[in-house]
Coordinates of C-alpha atoms in Angstrom, one line a residue:
X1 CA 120.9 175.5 -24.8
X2 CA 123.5 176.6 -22.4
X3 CA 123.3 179.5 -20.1
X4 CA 125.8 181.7 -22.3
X5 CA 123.0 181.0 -25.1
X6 CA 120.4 182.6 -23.8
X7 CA 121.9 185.9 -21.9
X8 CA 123.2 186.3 -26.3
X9 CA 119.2 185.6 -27.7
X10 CA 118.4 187.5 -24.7
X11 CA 120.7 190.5 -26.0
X12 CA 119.0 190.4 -29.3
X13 CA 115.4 190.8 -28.1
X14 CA 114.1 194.2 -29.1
X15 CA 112.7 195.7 -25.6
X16 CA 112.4 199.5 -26.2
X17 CA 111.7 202.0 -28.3
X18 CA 113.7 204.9 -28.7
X19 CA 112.6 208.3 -30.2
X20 CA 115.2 210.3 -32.1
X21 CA 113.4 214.0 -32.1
X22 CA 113.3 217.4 -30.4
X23 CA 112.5 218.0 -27.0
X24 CA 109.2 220.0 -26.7
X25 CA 107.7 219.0 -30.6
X26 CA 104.3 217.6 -30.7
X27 CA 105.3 214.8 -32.0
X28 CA 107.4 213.5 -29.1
X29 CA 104.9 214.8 -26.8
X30 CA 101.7 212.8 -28.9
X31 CA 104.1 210.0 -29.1
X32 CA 104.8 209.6 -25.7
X33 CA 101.5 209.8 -24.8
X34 CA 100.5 206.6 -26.6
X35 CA 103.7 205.0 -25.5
X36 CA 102.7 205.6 -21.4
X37 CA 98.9 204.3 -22.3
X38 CA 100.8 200.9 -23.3
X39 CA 103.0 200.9 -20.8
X40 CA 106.0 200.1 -23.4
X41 CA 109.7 201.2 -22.3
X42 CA 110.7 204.1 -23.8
X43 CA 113.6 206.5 -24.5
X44 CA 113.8 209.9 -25.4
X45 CA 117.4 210.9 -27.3
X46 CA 117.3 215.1 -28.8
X47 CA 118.9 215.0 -31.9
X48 CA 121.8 217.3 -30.5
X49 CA 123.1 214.4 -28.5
X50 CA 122.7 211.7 -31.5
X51 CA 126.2 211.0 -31.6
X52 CA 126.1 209.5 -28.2
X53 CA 124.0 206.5 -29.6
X54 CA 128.0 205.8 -31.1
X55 CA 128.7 204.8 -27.8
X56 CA 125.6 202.9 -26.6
X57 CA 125.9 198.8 -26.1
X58 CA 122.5 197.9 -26.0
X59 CA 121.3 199.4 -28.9
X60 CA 120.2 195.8 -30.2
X61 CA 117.5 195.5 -27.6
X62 CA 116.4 199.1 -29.1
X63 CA 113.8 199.8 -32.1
X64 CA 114.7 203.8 -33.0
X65 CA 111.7 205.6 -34.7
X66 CA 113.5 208.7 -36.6
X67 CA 111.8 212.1 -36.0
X68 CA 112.7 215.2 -38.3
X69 CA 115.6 217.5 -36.4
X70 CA 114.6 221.3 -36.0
X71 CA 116.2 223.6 -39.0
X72 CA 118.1 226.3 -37.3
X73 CA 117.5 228.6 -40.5
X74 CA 114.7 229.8 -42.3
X75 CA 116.7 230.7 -45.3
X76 CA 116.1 228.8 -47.9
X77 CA 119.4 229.1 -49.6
X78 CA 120.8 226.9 -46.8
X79 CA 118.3 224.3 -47.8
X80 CA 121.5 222.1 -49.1
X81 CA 123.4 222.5 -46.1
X82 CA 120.9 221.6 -43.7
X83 CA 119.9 218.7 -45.9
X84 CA 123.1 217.3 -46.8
X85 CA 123.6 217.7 -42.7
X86 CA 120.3 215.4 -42.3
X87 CA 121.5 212.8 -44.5
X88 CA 125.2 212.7 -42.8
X89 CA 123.3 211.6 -39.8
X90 CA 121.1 209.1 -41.1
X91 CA 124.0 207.5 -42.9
X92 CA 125.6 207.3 -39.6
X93 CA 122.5 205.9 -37.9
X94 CA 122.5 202.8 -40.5
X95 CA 126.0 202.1 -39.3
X96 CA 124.8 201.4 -35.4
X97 CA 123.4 198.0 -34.6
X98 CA 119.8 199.0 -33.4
X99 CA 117.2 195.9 -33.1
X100 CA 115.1 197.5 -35.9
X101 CA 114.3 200.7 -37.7
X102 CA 110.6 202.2 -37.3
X103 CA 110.9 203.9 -40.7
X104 CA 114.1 202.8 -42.1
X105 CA 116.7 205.6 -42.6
X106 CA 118.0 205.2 -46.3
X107 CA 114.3 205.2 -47.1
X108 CA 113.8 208.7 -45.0
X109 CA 116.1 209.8 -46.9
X110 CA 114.9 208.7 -50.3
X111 CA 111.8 210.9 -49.7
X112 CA 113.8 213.9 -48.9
X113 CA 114.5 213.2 -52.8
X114 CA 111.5 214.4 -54.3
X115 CA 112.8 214.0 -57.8
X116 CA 114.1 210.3 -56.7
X117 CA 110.7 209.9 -55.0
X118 CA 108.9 210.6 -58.2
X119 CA 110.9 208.6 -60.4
X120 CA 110.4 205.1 -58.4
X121 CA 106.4 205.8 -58.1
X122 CA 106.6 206.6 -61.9
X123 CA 108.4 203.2 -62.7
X124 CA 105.9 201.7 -60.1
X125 CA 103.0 202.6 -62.1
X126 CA 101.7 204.9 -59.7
X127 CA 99.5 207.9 -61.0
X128 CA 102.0 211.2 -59.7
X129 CA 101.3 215.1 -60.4
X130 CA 103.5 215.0 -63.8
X131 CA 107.2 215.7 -63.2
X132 CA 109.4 217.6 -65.8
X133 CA 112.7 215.8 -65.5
X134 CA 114.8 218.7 -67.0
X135 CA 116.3 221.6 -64.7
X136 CA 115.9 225.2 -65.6
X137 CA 118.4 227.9 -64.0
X138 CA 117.0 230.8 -65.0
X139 CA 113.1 232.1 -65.7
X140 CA 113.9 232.3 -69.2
X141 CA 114.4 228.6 -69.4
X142 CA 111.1 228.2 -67.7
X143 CA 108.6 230.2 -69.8
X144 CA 110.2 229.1 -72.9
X145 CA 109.7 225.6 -71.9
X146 CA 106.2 226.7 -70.7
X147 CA 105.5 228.5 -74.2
X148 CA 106.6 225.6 -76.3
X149 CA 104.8 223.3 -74.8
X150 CA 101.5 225.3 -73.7
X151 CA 101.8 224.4 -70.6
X152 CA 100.1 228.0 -68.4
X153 CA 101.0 226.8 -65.3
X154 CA 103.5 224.7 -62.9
X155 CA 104.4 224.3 -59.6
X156 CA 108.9 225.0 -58.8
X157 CA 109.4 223.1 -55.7
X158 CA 113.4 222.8 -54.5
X159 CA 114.0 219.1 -54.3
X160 CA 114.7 218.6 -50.7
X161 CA 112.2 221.2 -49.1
X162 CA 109.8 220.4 -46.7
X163 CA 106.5 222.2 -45.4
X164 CA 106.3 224.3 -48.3
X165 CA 109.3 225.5 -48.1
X166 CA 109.8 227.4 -51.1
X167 CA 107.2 226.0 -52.7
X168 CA 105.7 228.3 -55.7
X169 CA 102.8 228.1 -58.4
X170 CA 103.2 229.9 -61.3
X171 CA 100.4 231.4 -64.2
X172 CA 101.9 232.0 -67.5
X173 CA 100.1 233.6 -70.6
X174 CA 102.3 233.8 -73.5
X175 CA 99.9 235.5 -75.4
X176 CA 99.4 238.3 -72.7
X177 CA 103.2 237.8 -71.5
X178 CA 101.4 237.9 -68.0
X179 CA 103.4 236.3 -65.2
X180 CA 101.8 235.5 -61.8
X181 CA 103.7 233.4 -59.1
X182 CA 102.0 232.7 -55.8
X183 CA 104.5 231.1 -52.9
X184 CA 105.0 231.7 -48.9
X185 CA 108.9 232.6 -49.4
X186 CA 109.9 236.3 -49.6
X187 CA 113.2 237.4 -51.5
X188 CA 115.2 239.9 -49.3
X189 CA 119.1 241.0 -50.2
X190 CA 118.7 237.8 -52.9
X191 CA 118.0 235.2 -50.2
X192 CA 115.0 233.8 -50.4
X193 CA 113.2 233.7 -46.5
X194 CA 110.4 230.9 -45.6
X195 CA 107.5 232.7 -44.0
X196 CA 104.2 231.6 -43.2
X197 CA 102.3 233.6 -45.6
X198 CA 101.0 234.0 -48.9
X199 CA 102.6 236.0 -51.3
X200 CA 101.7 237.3 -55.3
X201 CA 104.2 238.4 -57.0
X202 CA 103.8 239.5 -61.2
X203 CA 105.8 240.1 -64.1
X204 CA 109.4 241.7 -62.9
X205 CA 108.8 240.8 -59.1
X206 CA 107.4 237.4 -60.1
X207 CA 110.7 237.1 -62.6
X208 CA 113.3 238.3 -60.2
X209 CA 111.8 235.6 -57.5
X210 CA 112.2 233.1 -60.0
X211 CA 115.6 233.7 -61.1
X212 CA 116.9 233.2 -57.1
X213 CA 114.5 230.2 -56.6
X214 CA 116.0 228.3 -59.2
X215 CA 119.4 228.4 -58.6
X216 CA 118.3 225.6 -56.0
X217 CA 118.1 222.3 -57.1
X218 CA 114.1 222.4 -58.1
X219 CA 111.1 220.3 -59.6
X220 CA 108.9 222.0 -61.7
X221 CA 105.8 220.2 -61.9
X222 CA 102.0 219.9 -64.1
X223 CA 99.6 222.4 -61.9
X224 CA 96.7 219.8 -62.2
X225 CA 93.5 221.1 -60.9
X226 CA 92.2 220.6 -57.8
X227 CA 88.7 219.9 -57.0
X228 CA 86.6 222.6 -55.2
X229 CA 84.2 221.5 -52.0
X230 CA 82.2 223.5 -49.8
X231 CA 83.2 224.6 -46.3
X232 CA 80.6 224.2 -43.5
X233 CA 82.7 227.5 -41.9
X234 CA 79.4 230.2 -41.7
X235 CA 82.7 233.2 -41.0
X236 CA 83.3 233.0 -44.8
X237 CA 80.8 234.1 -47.3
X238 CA 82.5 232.6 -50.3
X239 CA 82.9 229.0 -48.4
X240 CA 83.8 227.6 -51.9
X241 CA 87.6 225.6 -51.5
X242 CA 90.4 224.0 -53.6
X243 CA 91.4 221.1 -51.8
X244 CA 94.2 218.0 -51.6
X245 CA 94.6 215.6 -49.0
X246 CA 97.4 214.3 -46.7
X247 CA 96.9 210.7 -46.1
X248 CA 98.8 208.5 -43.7
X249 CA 99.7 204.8 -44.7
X250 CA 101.0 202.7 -41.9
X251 CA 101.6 199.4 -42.3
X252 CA 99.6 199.0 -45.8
X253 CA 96.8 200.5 -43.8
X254 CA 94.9 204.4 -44.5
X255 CA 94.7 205.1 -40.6
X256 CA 93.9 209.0 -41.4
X257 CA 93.2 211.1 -44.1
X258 CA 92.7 215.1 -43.5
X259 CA 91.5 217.3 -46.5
X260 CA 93.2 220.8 -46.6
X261 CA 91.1 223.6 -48.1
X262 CA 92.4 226.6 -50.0
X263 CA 91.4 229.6 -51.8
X264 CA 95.0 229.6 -53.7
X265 CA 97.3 227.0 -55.3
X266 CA 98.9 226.0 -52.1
X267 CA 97.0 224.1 -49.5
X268 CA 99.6 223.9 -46.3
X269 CA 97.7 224.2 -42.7
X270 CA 100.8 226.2 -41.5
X271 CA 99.3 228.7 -43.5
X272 CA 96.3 229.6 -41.6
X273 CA 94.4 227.3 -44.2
X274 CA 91.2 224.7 -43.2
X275 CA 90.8 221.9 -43.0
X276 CA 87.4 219.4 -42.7
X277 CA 86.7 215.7 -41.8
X278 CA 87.1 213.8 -44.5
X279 CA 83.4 212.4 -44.7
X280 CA 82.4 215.6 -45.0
X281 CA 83.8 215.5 -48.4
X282 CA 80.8 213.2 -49.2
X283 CA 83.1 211.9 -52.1
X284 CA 81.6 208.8 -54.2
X285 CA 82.5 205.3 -53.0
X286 CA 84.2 204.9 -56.2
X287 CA 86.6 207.8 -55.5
X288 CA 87.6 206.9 -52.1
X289 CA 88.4 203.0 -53.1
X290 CA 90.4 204.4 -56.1
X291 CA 92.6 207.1 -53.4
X292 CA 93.0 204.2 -50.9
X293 CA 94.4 202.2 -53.4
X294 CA 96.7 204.3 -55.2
X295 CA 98.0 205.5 -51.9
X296 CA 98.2 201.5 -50.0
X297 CA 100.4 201.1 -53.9
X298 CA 102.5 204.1 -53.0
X299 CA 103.1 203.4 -49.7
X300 CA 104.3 199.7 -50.6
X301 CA 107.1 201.4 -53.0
X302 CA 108.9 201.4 -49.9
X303 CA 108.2 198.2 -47.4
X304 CA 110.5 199.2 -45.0
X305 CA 108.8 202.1 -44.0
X306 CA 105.7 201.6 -41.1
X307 CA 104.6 204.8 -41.7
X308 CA 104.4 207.6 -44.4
X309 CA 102.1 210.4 -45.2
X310 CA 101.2 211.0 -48.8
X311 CA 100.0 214.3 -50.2
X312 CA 96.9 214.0 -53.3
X313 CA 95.5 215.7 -55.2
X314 CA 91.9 214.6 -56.7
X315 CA 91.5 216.3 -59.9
X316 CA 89.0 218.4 -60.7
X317 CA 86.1 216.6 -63.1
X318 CA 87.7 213.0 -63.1
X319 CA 87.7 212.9 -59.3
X320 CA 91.2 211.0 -60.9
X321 CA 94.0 210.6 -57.3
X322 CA 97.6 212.0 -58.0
X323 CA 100.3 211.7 -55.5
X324 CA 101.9 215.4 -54.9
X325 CA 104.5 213.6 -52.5
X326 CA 105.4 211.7 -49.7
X327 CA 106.6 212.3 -46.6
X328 CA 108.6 209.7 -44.6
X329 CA 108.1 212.1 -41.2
X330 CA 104.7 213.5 -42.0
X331 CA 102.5 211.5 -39.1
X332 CA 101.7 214.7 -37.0
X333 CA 98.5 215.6 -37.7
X334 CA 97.2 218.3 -35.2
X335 CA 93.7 217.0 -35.6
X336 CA 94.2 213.4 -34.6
X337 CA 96.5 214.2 -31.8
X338 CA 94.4 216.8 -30.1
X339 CA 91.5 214.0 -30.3
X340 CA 91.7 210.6 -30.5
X341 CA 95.7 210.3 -31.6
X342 CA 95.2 207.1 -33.8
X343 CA 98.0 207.4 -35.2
X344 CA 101.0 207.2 -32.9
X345 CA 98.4 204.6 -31.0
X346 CA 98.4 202.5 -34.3
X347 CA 102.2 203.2 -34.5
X348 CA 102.6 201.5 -30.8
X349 CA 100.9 198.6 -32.0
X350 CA 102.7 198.4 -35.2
X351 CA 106.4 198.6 -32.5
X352 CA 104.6 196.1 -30.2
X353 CA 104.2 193.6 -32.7
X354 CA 107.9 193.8 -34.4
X355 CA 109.2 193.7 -30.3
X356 CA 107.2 190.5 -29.9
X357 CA 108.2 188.9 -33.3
X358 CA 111.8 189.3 -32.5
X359 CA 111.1 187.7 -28.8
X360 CA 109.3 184.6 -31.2
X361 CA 112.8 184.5 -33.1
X362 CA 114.8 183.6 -30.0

């Protein structure tokens, strides 16, 4: 092989990561730190200077992981905006010739969807919190549905939210015409406002919410029940818990799974909720093989994505797993990185072995 030859295999050999993010976010900051301890090179590029990667010649010799950018609104009416923003840019990062994708960006945006989501774990065979595939644009269409079908409670999500982002669980009793919605968005001058607390809202206040929430594009979802577990925390009296999980696939391996605890319907740690180490759970053997595999199955709905974190449910009785959703950016987990970060070090490993396959290649 000529000279020539090599300096073009040479060109093609994957030698550095490069972290799309925000400056200052724990996850480039937890990232980096398992990136020094291996001594890979490494780039940092803020997602306000993206477009420069346009102009960038060695971007073969680059494998890009794809952090979430910062929302510069808290409104969630702008939800569509902002996401149809997001997937402008990850169209645009398919187009540049970069060595390899961590998580792949057509697949990051795929799980934006969570209708889309849904739908291909569905047709996988994979057991999901059930899904009505029917839009409602008013709260009359909602508790008609409800009442026809005796279904007393759902969860409205909008489809391309993230960290409960207008997430809301709803109680309906026909029979009483009682209707209680719990959800961490506030309406103000009919804009809804994501805020990081819980709020209950009945009858007219829950209605009026509901008529401004689902003007957005939304899921309405089964409210399965959660099982309950006790909380080791002596500060609370009642230490009794609803709880779900958020567990992180990489690879086709369960590197972490973190149980959040909740006195309500909605389990997010952003809102001041617990969470517990998993074996304190002291779920039966049984359960656990039957959540690793449904969440390994899940996970492999979409091979070109290293890394995802899955939200379950285990329901109450059965001890049955459903998948909530996934997350194609959900790998910060503040537990892990304030102690042993496993995961980004098991996300080095995963980049250090696709950067020596491609040297094997050549």
């Amino acid at each position: 092989m000529g000279r020539r030859n090599l300096d073009e295999c040479d060109a093609d050999r994957i030698k550095k990561i490069l972290l799309l993010g925000v400056e200052g976010d724990k996850r480039k900051i937890y990232f980096e730190k398992a990136v020094c301890e291996a001594g890979i090179d490494y780039e940092f590029c803020d997602w306000n200077n993206f477009l420069l990667l346009e102009k960038r010649k060695d971007l073969k010799q680059c494998i890009i992981k794809i952090d979430a950018p910062k929302w510069d609104s808290s409104i969630l009416n702008d939800l569509d905006k902002l996401t149809n923003q997001y997937k402008k840019a990850l169209f645009t990062l398919t187009e540049q010739p970069f060595g390899a994708y961590f998580n792949h960006p057509m697949d990051i945006l795929e799980l934006l969807d969570k209708r889309k989501c849904k739908q291909k774990l569905i047709q996988n065979g994979i057991p999901v919190t059930k899904p009505i595939f029917h839009t409602f644009s008013k709260s009359d269409e909602l508790l008609s549905f409800m009442r026809e079908n005796q279904w007393r409670q759902v969860f409205i999500k909008p489809v391309t939210g993230s960290g409960a982002a207008g997430v809301s669980a709803l109680r309906f009793v026909p029979t009483k015409n009682k209707i209680v919605l719990y959800t961490c968005a506030q309406l103000f001058e009919n804009k809804l406002i994501n805020t990081k607390r819980m709020h209950r809202l009945e009858q007219d206040k829950a209605v009026e919410f509901l008529d401004v929430l689902l003007k957005l594009d939304c899921i309405v979802e089964k409210w399965h029940r959660k099982s309950s577990c006790q909380s080791k925390d002596n500060d609370y009296i009642d230490n009794q818990y609803y709880f779900d999980l958020r567990v992180i696939v990489q690879d086709g391996r369960i590197d972490y799974i973190l149980p959040r605890l909740s006195k309500g319907p909605i389990t997010n740690l952003h809102l001041n909720n617990l969470s517990i180490p998993f074996n304190e759970l002291n779920l039966k053997t049984s359960v656990v093989d039957e959540l690793c595999d449904v969440c390994i199955k899940a996970a492999a709905c979409y091979p070109r994505l290293n890394s995802v974190g899955l939200d379950v449910l285990l329901e109450k009785d059965s001890e049955k797993p459903y998948i909530i959703e996934m997350n194609a950016q959900g790998d910060l987990m503040h537990k892990d990185v304030y102690g042993d970060n496993i995961i980004y070090r098991r996300q080095i490993e995963l980049i250090n072995n696709i950067m020596l396959k491609s040297s094997l290649r050549l």
